[in-house]
Amino acid sequence: MCNRDPRSRQLRQLMEKVQNISQSMEVLDLRTYRDLQYVRNTESLMKVVDGKLKVASDNPRSLNPKGFQELKDKVTQLLPLLPVLEQYKADAKMIMRLREEVRNLSLVLMAIQEEMGAYDYEELRQRVLLLETRLHSCMQKLGCGKLTGVSNPITVRASGSRFGSWMTDTMIPSSDNRVWSMDGYFKGRRVLEYRTMNDFMKGQNFVQHLLPHPWAGTGHVVYNGSLYYNKYQSNIIIKYHFRSRSVLVQRSLSGAGYNNTFPYSWGGSSDIDLMADENGLWAVYTTIPNAGNIVISRLEPQSLEVLQTWDTGFPKRSAGESFMICGTLYVTNSHLAGAKIYFAYYTNTSSYEYTDIPFHNQYSHISMMDYNPRERVLYTWNNGHQVLYNVTLFQVIKTSGD
C-alpha cells in the first residue's frame, strides 16, 4: 500500500514537505495566539509597573517599604513573560526556515509543472488527492513509537472548575477541528461542542449536548464522532453519538470498580478511564480480583465488547493519571507538582518498565491527561486550565526503497 509508481515520486516528496509545513504552521498559530493573549494581558501590568517606577524616580521618598514590596510583587508577576519572549525568538527562527522551505517548494512545483505539463489539471488534482490519502495511511501505519519526552505546557484556556475534561476527536479528518469540554467529575450531563480550537480559546460558537445519563470521573474520550464515558454510579460504559444525539450502545465493564473504589490518586470517581490511540479504543480500570492493580482492556468500538485484557501489576491508587500511545500505557506517579511519567506497560509484549520522563505540572493539580494520536499531543485539565503538551516519540521508519 505504501509503494508509489516512479512518476509520482516527486509529488510524494512534495506532499511530505507540505504536510510538515502545515503541521509547523498549526503549531505556530496556536503558540502565537496564546503568547499574544498573554502579552496583551500583561500590558496593563507593565503600565502599572512603569508608572510606579516613574513616581519613585521623581520622588524617591515616596517609595516606602510597603510600596517597594508591591512593586517587587508586580515585577515578579511579569517574570513569566520572559519564556514567552524566548518562544517568540524561536518561532521567528522557525518562520525563516518555513520561508526558505516555501521558496524551495515553489521551485519543485515549477519543475513538476514542466515535467507533467501534458496532464489535465483535474487528472493531476485527483492524483495528488490519491497520493495524499495513501501517504496519510502510510504515516499512520509507520508513525508509532516509544515516548521519550514531553514538551513544556501550552496553556490554551483557563475555564471551568478545578476538575474536568476536554478533547478533540481522535479519528476524524484534520479538517474537522471541533473541541468538546466537560466541566466537573460528579454527576455532570452538559457537554459543550466548539466549532474550532480558536472558538474554544475564546469561549464562543458552541452548541450544548445534554447527555441522557450523567457521567462519573473525567476519563471520557471522543472517538469517530461518538463520546464514550462512564455512567454515574456504575461500571457501565456509554457510547453517545453527537450527530444523532442518542445513545448507540451501553455495556457493563465486567468486574470494574466504580464510585471511587479504585480511582487515581486524586480521587474524583476516576475508576474507569477511557482513551484512544493509534491501535483503537481502550479502558483503563481495576477490579477486586486484580487487587487494585491497573487493568487495560481493548474495546470493540461498535459493541463495547472487551477484545483483550492485560494486568499491569501497577497499583491504580498510586497513579496520578495515565494515557495510551501506540499500545503502550504510560502512568504518572502523581497528579501534583513534581510529577513524572514513571511506568510504561507494553501490550504488544505484555511487559513493563519503570521510566523517568519529566514534565512540567504548571498548575499543580492534573485531573485528566489523554493522548490524541491524530494531533500527537497530550490534552490535560490542570486546576481549571486546559493545557497541551507535545510529545517526542522514538520512531523507526522503514521505507520500501522506492
PDB file of N, CA, C and O in Angstrom, residues 107-176:
ATOM      1  N   LEU A 107      10.065  26.107  -6.398  1.00  0.00           N
ATOM      2  CA  LEU A 107      10.944  25.588  -7.447  1.00  0.00           C
ATOM      3  C   LEU A 107      10.547  24.163  -7.843  1.00  0.00           C
ATOM      4  O   LEU A 107      10.537  23.809  -9.023  1.00  0.00           O
ATOM      5  N   VAL A 108      10.208  23.349  -6.833  1.00  0.00           N
ATOM      6  CA  VAL A 108       9.783  21.974  -7.118  1.00  0.00           C
ATOM      7  C   VAL A 108       8.494  21.975  -7.929  1.00  0.00           C
ATOM      8  O   VAL A 108       8.335  21.203  -8.886  1.00  0.00           O
ATOM      9  N   LEU A 109       7.566  22.847  -7.556  1.00  0.00           N
ATOM     10  CA  LEU A 109       6.300  22.932  -8.289  1.00  0.00           C
ATOM     11  C   LEU A 109       6.525  23.324  -9.751  1.00  0.00           C
ATOM     12  O   LEU A 109       5.882  22.780 -10.653  1.00  0.00           O
ATOM     13  N   MET A 110       7.442  24.247  -9.973  1.00  0.00           N
ATOM     14  CA  MET A 110       7.734  24.650 -11.345  1.00  0.00           C
ATOM     15  C   MET A 110       8.318  23.483 -12.137  1.00  0.00           C
ATOM     16  O   MET A 110       7.958  23.261 -13.306  1.00  0.00           O
ATOM     17  N   ALA A 111       9.196  22.701 -11.491  1.00  0.00           N
ATOM     18  CA  ALA A 111       9.782  21.544 -12.161  1.00  0.00           C
ATOM     19  C   ALA A 111       8.720  20.498 -12.499  1.00  0.00           C
ATOM     20  O   ALA A 111       8.709  19.930 -13.593  1.00  0.00           O
ATOM     21  N   ILE A 112       7.803  20.276 -11.531  1.00  0.00           N
ATOM     22  CA  ILE A 112       6.729  19.303 -11.778  1.00  0.00           C
ATOM     23  C   ILE A 112       5.809  19.790 -12.895  1.00  0.00           C
ATOM     24  O   ILE A 112       5.353  19.012 -13.739  1.00  0.00           O
ATOM     25  N   GLN A 113       5.560  21.085 -12.909  1.00  0.00           N
ATOM     26  CA  GLN A 113       4.691  21.639 -13.952  1.00  0.00           C
ATOM     27  C   GLN A 113       5.300  21.426 -15.338  1.00  0.00           C
ATOM     28  O   GLN A 113       4.592  21.084 -16.285  1.00  0.00           O
ATOM     29  N   GLU A 114       6.608  21.607 -15.448  1.00  0.00           N
ATOM     30  CA  GLU A 114       7.267  21.389 -16.741  1.00  0.00           C
ATOM     31  C   GLU A 114       7.253  19.911 -17.121  1.00  0.00           C
ATOM     32  O   GLU A 114       7.042  19.550 -18.272  1.00  0.00           O
ATOM     33  N   GLU A 115       7.497  19.050 -16.119  1.00  0.00           N
ATOM     34  CA  GLU A 115       7.582  17.616 -16.396  1.00  0.00           C
ATOM     35  C   GLU A 115       6.229  16.996 -16.702  1.00  0.00           C
ATOM     36  O   GLU A 115       6.108  16.097 -17.526  1.00  0.00           O
ATOM     37  N   MET A 116       5.181  17.511 -16.026  1.00  0.00           N
ATOM     38  CA  MET A 116       3.862  16.894 -16.152  1.00  0.00           C
ATOM     39  C   MET A 116       2.877  17.849 -16.820  1.00  0.00           C
ATOM     40  O   MET A 116       1.677  17.769 -16.614  1.00  0.00           O
ATOM     41  N   GLY A 117       3.390  18.777 -17.619  1.00  0.00           N
ATOM     42  CA  GLY A 117       2.542  19.775 -18.251  1.00  0.00           C
ATOM     43  C   GLY A 117       1.469  19.178 -19.138  1.00  0.00           C
ATOM     44  O   GLY A 117       0.432  19.788 -19.377  1.00  0.00           O
ATOM     45  N   ALA A 118       1.692  17.974 -19.623  1.00  0.00           N
ATOM     46  CA  ALA A 118       0.722  17.355 -20.533  1.00  0.00           C
ATOM     47  C   ALA A 118      -0.511  16.844 -19.793  1.00  0.00           C
ATOM     48  O   ALA A 118      -1.521  16.533 -20.419  1.00  0.00           O
ATOM     49  N   TYR A 119      -0.427  16.737 -18.466  1.00  0.00           N
ATOM     50  CA  TYR A 119      -1.561  16.202 -17.714  1.00  0.00           C
ATOM     51  C   TYR A 119      -2.681  17.228 -17.613  1.00  0.00           C
ATOM     52  O   TYR A 119      -2.443  18.429 -17.462  1.00  0.00           O
ATOM     53  N   ASP A 120      -3.872  16.759 -17.688  1.00  0.00           N
ATOM     54  CA  ASP A 120      -5.029  17.591 -17.432  1.00  0.00           C
ATOM     55  C   ASP A 120      -5.043  17.977 -15.956  1.00  0.00           C
ATOM     56  O   ASP A 120      -4.700  17.181 -15.083  1.00  0.00           O
ATOM     57  N   TYR A 121      -5.468  19.220 -15.676  1.00  0.00           N
ATOM     58  CA  TYR A 121      -5.434  19.710 -14.295  1.00  0.00           C
ATOM     59  C   TYR A 121      -6.252  18.821 -13.365  1.00  0.00           C
ATOM     60  O   TYR A 121      -5.809  18.464 -12.270  1.00  0.00           O
ATOM     61  N   GLU A 122      -7.453  18.460 -13.769  1.00  0.00           N
ATOM     62  CA  GLU A 122      -8.318  17.650 -12.915  1.00  0.00           C
ATOM     63  C   GLU A 122      -7.693  16.289 -12.646  1.00  0.00           C
ATOM     64  O   GLU A 122      -7.757  15.766 -11.514  1.00  0.00           O
ATOM     65  N   GLU A 123      -7.079  15.708 -13.687  1.00  0.00           N
ATOM     66  CA  GLU A 123      -6.414  14.410 -13.503  1.00  0.00           C
ATOM     67  C   GLU A 123      -5.267  14.536 -12.499  1.00  0.00           C
ATOM     68  O   GLU A 123      -5.089  13.689 -11.621  1.00  0.00           O
ATOM     69  N   LEU A 124      -4.504  15.615 -12.644  1.00  0.00           N
ATOM     70  CA  LEU A 124      -3.391  15.838 -11.727  1.00  0.00           C
ATOM     71  C   LEU A 124      -3.905  16.048 -10.301  1.00  0.00           C
ATOM     72  O   LEU A 124      -3.330  15.522  -9.340  1.00  0.00           O
ATOM     73  N   ARG A 125      -4.986  16.799 -10.158  1.00  0.00           N
ATOM     74  CA  ARG A 125      -5.548  17.041  -8.824  1.00  0.00           C
ATOM     75  C   ARG A 125      -5.996  15.741  -8.167  1.00  0.00           C
ATOM     76  O   ARG A 125      -5.766  15.512  -6.979  1.00  0.00           O
ATOM     77  N   GLN A 126      -6.636  14.872  -8.949  1.00  0.00           N
ATOM     78  CA  GLN A 126      -7.076  13.589  -8.413  1.00  0.00           C
ATOM     79  C   GLN A 126      -5.891  12.740  -7.989  1.00  0.00           C
ATOM     80  O   GLN A 126      -5.942  12.029  -6.976  1.00  0.00           O
ATOM     81  N   ARG A 127      -4.810  12.791  -8.781  1.00  0.00           N
ATOM     82  CA  ARG A 127      -3.612  12.028  -8.432  1.00  0.00           C
ATOM     83  C   ARG A 127      -3.002  12.544  -7.119  1.00  0.00           C
ATOM     84  O   ARG A 127      -2.577  11.752  -6.275  1.00  0.00           O
ATOM     85  N   VAL A 128      -3.003  13.859  -6.955  1.00  0.00           N
ATOM     86  CA  VAL A 128      -2.469  14.437  -5.727  1.00  0.00           C
ATOM     87  C   VAL A 128      -3.318  14.014  -4.531  1.00  0.00           C
ATOM     88  O   VAL A 128      -2.791  13.637  -3.474  1.00  0.00           O
ATOM     89  N   LEU A 129      -4.638  14.072  -4.673  1.00  0.00           N
ATOM     90  CA  LEU A 129      -5.523  13.660  -3.587  1.00  0.00           C
ATOM     91  C   LEU A 129      -5.329  12.200  -3.227  1.00  0.00           C
ATOM     92  O   LEU A 129      -5.319  11.818  -2.048  1.00  0.00           O
ATOM     93  N   LEU A 130      -5.182  11.359  -4.244  1.00  0.00           N
ATOM     94  CA  LEU A 130      -4.958   9.941  -4.001  1.00  0.00           C
ATOM     95  C   LEU A 130      -3.641   9.720  -3.265  1.00  0.00           C
ATOM     96  O   LEU A 130      -3.562   8.942  -2.302  1.00  0.00           O
ATOM     97  N   LEU A 131      -2.608  10.414  -3.718  1.00  0.00           N
ATOM     98  CA  LEU A 131      -1.307  10.279  -3.067  1.00  0.00           C
ATOM     99  C   LEU A 131      -1.358  10.767  -1.626  1.00  0.00           C
ATOM    100  O   LEU A 131      -0.760  10.158  -0.734  1.00  0.00           O
ATOM    101  N   GLU A 132      -2.098  11.845  -1.383  1.00  0.00           N
ATOM    102  CA  GLU A 132      -2.223  12.369  -0.032  1.00  0.00           C
ATOM    103  C   GLU A 132      -2.913  11.354   0.879  1.00  0.00           C
ATOM    104  O   GLU A 132      -2.496  11.140   2.026  1.00  0.00           O
ATOM    105  N   THR A 133      -3.948  10.714   0.355  1.00  0.00           N
ATOM    106  CA  THR A 133      -4.657   9.705   1.137  1.00  0.00           C
ATOM    107  C   THR A 133      -3.746   8.530   1.459  1.00  0.00           C
ATOM    108  O   THR A 133      -3.698   8.035   2.595  1.00  0.00           O
ATOM    109  N   ARG A 134      -3.018   8.057   0.434  1.00  0.00           N
ATOM    110  CA  ARG A 134      -2.124   6.925   0.641  1.00  0.00           C
ATOM    111  C   ARG A 134      -0.986   7.285   1.578  1.00  0.00           C
ATOM    112  O   ARG A 134      -0.576   6.490   2.429  1.00  0.00           O
ATOM    113  N   LEU A 135      -0.472   8.500   1.435  1.00  0.00           N
ATOM    114  CA  LEU A 135       0.599   8.948   2.313  1.00  0.00           C
ATOM    115  C   LEU A 135       0.120   9.007   3.759  1.00  0.00           C
ATOM    116  O   LEU A 135       0.816   8.557   4.678  1.00  0.00           O
ATOM    117  N   HIS A 136      -1.088   9.554   3.975  1.00  0.00           N
ATOM    118  CA  HIS A 136      -1.643   9.643   5.324  1.00  0.00           C
ATOM    119  C   HIS A 136      -1.793   8.250   5.927  1.00  0.00           C
ATOM    120  O   HIS A 136      -1.469   8.021   7.092  1.00  0.00           O
ATOM    121  N   SER A 137      -2.270   7.303   5.111  1.00  0.00           N
ATOM    122  CA  SER A 137      -2.447   5.935   5.587  1.00  0.00           C
ATOM    123  C   SER A 137      -1.114   5.323   5.992  1.00  0.00           C
ATOM    124  O   SER A 137      -0.987   4.678   7.028  1.00  0.00           O
ATOM    125  N   CYS A 138      -0.107   5.550   5.162  1.00  0.00           N
ATOM    126  CA  CYS A 138       1.218   5.001   5.469  1.00  0.00           C
ATOM    127  C   CYS A 138       1.808   5.646   6.711  1.00  0.00           C
ATOM    128  O   CYS A 138       2.431   4.977   7.532  1.00  0.00           O
ATOM    129  N   MET A 139       1.616   6.957   6.860  1.00  0.00           N
ATOM    130  CA  MET A 139       2.138   7.650   8.023  1.00  0.00           C
ATOM    131  C   MET A 139       1.501   7.113   9.301  1.00  0.00           C
ATOM    132  O   MET A 139       2.165   6.967  10.328  1.00  0.00           O
ATOM    133  N   GLN A 140       0.201   6.794   9.211  1.00  0.00           N
ATOM    134  CA  GLN A 140      -0.471   6.238  10.374  1.00  0.00           C
ATOM    135  C   GLN A 140       0.102   4.879  10.735  1.00  0.00           C
ATOM    136  O   GLN A 140       0.247   4.536  11.904  1.00  0.00           O
ATOM    137  N   LYS A 141       0.419   4.076   9.721  1.00  0.00           N
ATOM    138  CA  LYS A 141       0.942   2.745   9.965  1.00  0.00           C
ATOM    139  C   LYS A 141       2.379   2.786  10.473  1.00  0.00           C
ATOM    140  O   LYS A 141       2.795   1.963  11.287  1.00  0.00           O
ATOM    141  N   LEU A 142       3.155   3.734   9.974  1.00  0.00           N
ATOM    142  CA  LEU A 142       4.575   3.779  10.304  1.00  0.00           C
ATOM    143  C   LEU A 142       4.882   4.775  11.416  1.00  0.00           C
ATOM    144  O   LEU A 142       6.033   4.918  11.798  1.00  0.00           O
ATOM    145  N   GLY A 143       3.865   5.455  11.922  1.00  0.00           N
ATOM    146  CA  GLY A 143       4.120   6.570  12.806  1.00  0.00           C
ATOM    147  C   GLY A 143       4.238   6.247  14.276  1.00  0.00           C
ATOM    148  O   GLY A 143       4.458   7.147  15.068  1.00  0.00           O
ATOM    149  N   CYS A 144       4.088   4.979  14.685  1.00  0.00           N
ATOM    150  CA  CYS A 144       4.122   4.656  16.105  1.00  0.00           C
ATOM    151  C   CYS A 144       5.547   4.698  16.635  1.00  0.00           C
ATOM    152  O   CYS A 144       6.521   4.564  15.896  1.00  0.00           O
ATOM    153  N   GLY A 145       5.665   4.869  17.922  1.00  0.00           N
ATOM    154  CA  GLY A 145       6.982   4.928  18.525  1.00  0.00           C
ATOM    155  C   GLY A 145       6.892   4.915  20.037  1.00  0.00           C
ATOM    156  O   GLY A 145       5.809   4.876  20.626  1.00  0.00           O
ATOM    157  N   LYS A 146       8.046   4.976  20.678  1.00  0.00           N
ATOM    158  CA  LYS A 146       8.159   4.945  22.127  1.00  0.00           C
ATOM    159  C   LYS A 146       8.323   6.363  22.649  1.00  0.00           C
ATOM    160  O   LYS A 146       9.119   7.138  22.130  1.00  0.00           O
ATOM    161  N   LEU A 147       7.584   6.708  23.690  1.00  0.00           N
ATOM    162  CA  LEU A 147       7.640   8.048  24.261  1.00  0.00           C
ATOM    163  C   LEU A 147       9.006   8.292  24.901  1.00  0.00           C
ATOM    164  O   LEU A 147       9.466   7.498  25.729  1.00  0.00           O
ATOM    165  N   THR A 148       9.646   9.374  24.489  1.00  0.00           N
ATOM    166  CA  THR A 148      10.952   9.733  25.056  1.00  0.00           C
ATOM    167  C   THR A 148      10.956  11.110  25.696  1.00  0.00           C
ATOM    168  O   THR A 148      11.892  11.436  26.427  1.00  0.00           O
ATOM    169  N   GLY A 149       9.963  11.935  25.423  1.00  0.00           N
ATOM    170  CA  GLY A 149       9.969  13.267  26.009  1.00  0.00           C
ATOM    171  C   GLY A 149       8.633  13.964  25.890  1.00  0.00           C
ATOM    172  O   GLY A 149       7.818  13.629  25.025  1.00  0.00           O
ATOM    173  N   VAL A 150       8.421  14.935  26.771  1.00  0.00           N
ATOM    174  CA  VAL A 150       7.201  15.753  26.785  1.00  0.00           C
ATOM    175  C   VAL A 150       7.626  17.212  26.817  1.00  0.00           C
ATOM    176  O   VAL A 150       8.529  17.601  27.569  1.00  0.00           O
ATOM    177  N   SER A 151       6.974  18.036  25.995  1.00  0.00           N
ATOM    178  CA  SER A 151       7.353  19.447  25.883  1.00  0.00           C
ATOM    179  C   SER A 151       6.900  20.244  27.102  1.00  0.00           C
ATOM    180  O   SER A 151       6.200  19.732  27.990  1.00  0.00           O
ATOM    181  N   ASN A 152       7.264  21.507  27.121  1.00  0.00           N
ATOM    182  CA  ASN A 152       6.711  22.419  28.113  1.00  0.00           C
ATOM    183  C   ASN A 152       5.214  22.593  27.867  1.00  0.00           C
ATOM    184  O   ASN A 152       4.745  22.437  26.735  1.00  0.00           O
ATOM    185  N   PRO A 153       4.445  22.902  28.898  1.00  0.00           N
ATOM    186  CA  PRO A 153       2.994  23.026  28.728  1.00  0.00           C
ATOM    187  C   PRO A 153       2.609  24.232  27.887  1.00  0.00           C
ATOM    188  O   PRO A 153       3.262  25.271  27.923  1.00  0.00           O
ATOM    189  N   ILE A 154       1.525  24.081  27.121  1.00  0.00           N
ATOM    190  CA  ILE A 154       0.936  25.169  26.353  1.00  0.00           C
ATOM    191  C   ILE A 154      -0.468  25.402  26.914  1.00  0.00           C
ATOM    192  O   ILE A 154      -1.360  24.585  26.734  1.00  0.00           O
ATOM    193  N   THR A 155      -0.648  26.498  27.623  1.00  0.00           N
ATOM    194  CA  THR A 155      -1.954  26.793  28.207  1.00  0.00           C
ATOM    195  C   THR A 155      -2.863  27.372  27.121  1.00  0.00           C
ATOM    196  O   THR A 155      -2.598  28.435  26.585  1.00  0.00           O
ATOM    197  N   VAL A 156      -3.933  26.651  26.841  1.00  0.00           N
ATOM    198  CA  VAL A 156      -4.866  27.072  25.798  1.00  0.00           C
ATOM    199  C   VAL A 156      -5.939  27.991  26.367  1.00  0.00           C
ATOM    200  O   VAL A 156      -6.309  28.985  25.755  1.00  0.00           O
ATOM    201  N   ARG A 157      -6.416  27.655  27.561  1.00  0.00           N
ATOM    202  CA  ARG A 157      -7.508  28.435  28.141  1.00  0.00           C
ATOM    203  C   ARG A 157      -7.592  28.152  29.638  1.00  0.00           C
ATOM    204  O   ARG A 157      -7.166  27.092  30.098  1.00  0.00           O
ATOM    205  N   ALA A 158      -8.125  29.088  30.384  1.00  0.00           N
ATOM    206  CA  ALA A 158      -8.468  28.880  31.786  1.00  0.00           C
ATOM    207  C   ALA A 158      -9.979  29.001  31.906  1.00  0.00           C
ATOM    208  O   ALA A 158     -10.536  30.076  31.699  1.00  0.00           O
ATOM    209  N   SER A 159     -10.652  27.881  32.186  1.00  0.00           N
ATOM    210  CA  SER A 159     -12.114  27.900  32.256  1.00  0.00           C
ATOM    211  C   SER A 159     -12.600  26.738  33.107  1.00  0.00           C
ATOM    212  O   SER A 159     -11.901  25.747  33.294  1.00  0.00           O
ATOM    213  N   GLY A 160     -13.809  26.868  33.608  1.00  0.00           N
ATOM    214  CA  GLY A 160     -14.427  25.778  34.335  1.00  0.00           C
ATOM    215  C   GLY A 160     -13.903  25.633  35.755  1.00  0.00           C
ATOM    216  O   GLY A 160     -13.175  26.477  36.277  1.00  0.00           O
ATOM    217  N   SER A 161     -14.276  24.518  36.376  1.00  0.00           N
ATOM    218  CA  SER A 161     -13.895  24.253  37.756  1.00  0.00           C
ATOM    219  C   SER A 161     -12.518  23.603  37.816  1.00  0.00           C
ATOM    220  O   SER A 161     -11.825  23.480  36.807  1.00  0.00           O
ATOM    221  N   ARG A 162     -12.148  23.161  38.998  1.00  0.00           N
ATOM    222  CA  ARG A 162     -10.821  22.568  39.195  1.00  0.00           C
ATOM    223  C   ARG A 162     -10.660  21.261  38.422  1.00  0.00           C
ATOM    224  O   ARG A 162      -9.566  20.906  38.005  1.00  0.00           O
ATOM    225  N   PHE A 163     -11.755  20.523  38.232  1.00  0.00           N
ATOM    226  CA  PHE A 163     -11.715  19.220  37.588  1.00  0.00           C
ATOM    227  C   PHE A 163     -12.529  19.246  36.303  1.00  0.00           C
ATOM    228  O   PHE A 163     -13.565  19.911  36.229  1.00  0.00           O
ATOM    229  N   GLY A 164     -12.103  18.478  35.312  1.00  0.00           N
ATOM    230  CA  GLY A 164     -12.865  18.411  34.074  1.00  0.00           C
ATOM    231  C   GLY A 164     -12.115  17.659  33.000  1.00  0.00           C
ATOM    232  O   GLY A 164     -11.066  17.052  33.229  1.00  0.00           O
ATOM    233  N   SER A 165     -12.677  17.726  31.789  1.00  0.00           N
ATOM    234  CA  SER A 165     -12.106  17.008  30.656  1.00  0.00           C
ATOM    235  C   SER A 165     -12.377  17.799  29.388  1.00  0.00           C
ATOM    236  O   SER A 165     -13.426  18.430  29.252  1.00  0.00           O
ATOM    237  N   TRP A 166     -11.400  17.789  28.466  1.00  0.00           N
ATOM    238  CA  TRP A 166     -11.606  18.424  27.164  1.00  0.00           C
ATOM    239  C   TRP A 166     -10.839  17.620  26.134  1.00  0.00           C
ATOM    240  O   TRP A 166      -9.856  16.942  26.445  1.00  0.00           O
ATOM    241  N   MET A 167     -11.269  17.693  24.857  1.00  0.00           N
ATOM    242  CA  MET A 167     -10.681  16.793  23.860  1.00  0.00           C
ATOM    243  C   MET A 167     -11.127  17.177  22.460  1.00  0.00           C
ATOM    244  O   MET A 167     -12.079  17.933  22.268  1.00  0.00           O
ATOM    245  N   THR A 168     -10.421  16.640  21.468  1.00  0.00           N
ATOM    246  CA  THR A 168     -10.870  16.627  20.083  1.00  0.00           C
ATOM    247  C   THR A 168     -11.014  15.171  19.672  1.00  0.00           C
ATOM    248  O   THR A 168     -10.534  14.261  20.370  1.00  0.00           O
ATOM    249  N   ASP A 169     -11.685  14.936  18.557  1.00  0.00           N
ATOM    250  CA  ASP A 169     -11.888  13.574  18.092  1.00  0.00           C
ATOM    251  C   ASP A 169     -10.551  12.967  17.681  1.00  0.00           C
ATOM    252  O   ASP A 169      -9.721  13.616  17.043  1.00  0.00           O
ATOM    253  N   THR A 170     -10.345  11.706  18.037  1.00  0.00           N
ATOM    254  CA  THR A 170      -9.071  11.040  17.747  1.00  0.00           C
ATOM    255  C   THR A 170      -9.023  10.426  16.355  1.00  0.00           C
ATOM    256  O   THR A 170      -7.959   9.975  15.928  1.00  0.00           O
ATOM    257  N   MET A 171     -10.153  10.421  15.630  1.00  0.00           N
ATOM    258  CA  MET A 171     -10.177   9.717  14.340  1.00  0.00           C
ATOM    259  C   MET A 171     -10.630  10.550  13.159  1.00  0.00           C
ATOM    260  O   MET A 171     -10.323  10.216  12.022  1.00  0.00           O
ATOM    261  N   ILE A 172     -11.366  11.618  13.377  1.00  0.00           N
ATOM    262  CA  ILE A 172     -11.958  12.365  12.271  1.00  0.00           C
ATOM    263  C   ILE A 172     -10.886  13.049  11.429  1.00  0.00           C
ATOM    264  O   ILE A 172      -9.762  13.231  11.886  1.00  0.00           O
ATOM    265  N   PRO A 173     -11.210  13.462  10.195  1.00  0.00           N
ATOM    266  CA  PRO A 173     -10.225  14.147   9.345  1.00  0.00           C
ATOM    267  C   PRO A 173      -9.721  15.430   9.979  1.00  0.00           C
ATOM    268  O   PRO A 173     -10.403  16.058  10.792  1.00  0.00           O
ATOM    269  N   SER A 174      -8.513  15.835   9.587  1.00  0.00           N
ATOM    270  CA  SER A 174      -7.903  17.011  10.192  1.00  0.00           C
ATOM    271  C   SER A 174      -8.677  18.289   9.888  1.00  0.00           C
ATOM    272  O   SER A 174      -8.493  19.303  10.548  1.00  0.00           O
ATOM    273  N   SER A 175      -9.548  18.247   8.877  1.00  0.00           N
ATOM    274  CA  SER A 175     -10.342  19.434   8.547  1.00  0.00           C
ATOM    275  C   SER A 175     -11.433  19.710   9.581  1.00  0.00           C
ATOM    276  O   SER A 175     -11.990  20.805   9.641  1.00  0.00           O
ATOM    277  N   ASP A 176     -11.765  18.706  10.392  1.00  0.00           N
ATOM    278  CA  ASP A 176     -12.770  18.857  11.444  1.00  0.00           C
ATOM    279  C   ASP A 176     -12.043  19.225  12.735  1.00  0.00           C
ATOM    280  O   ASP A 176     -11.324  18.411  13.309  1.00  0.00           O
TER     281      ASP A 176
END
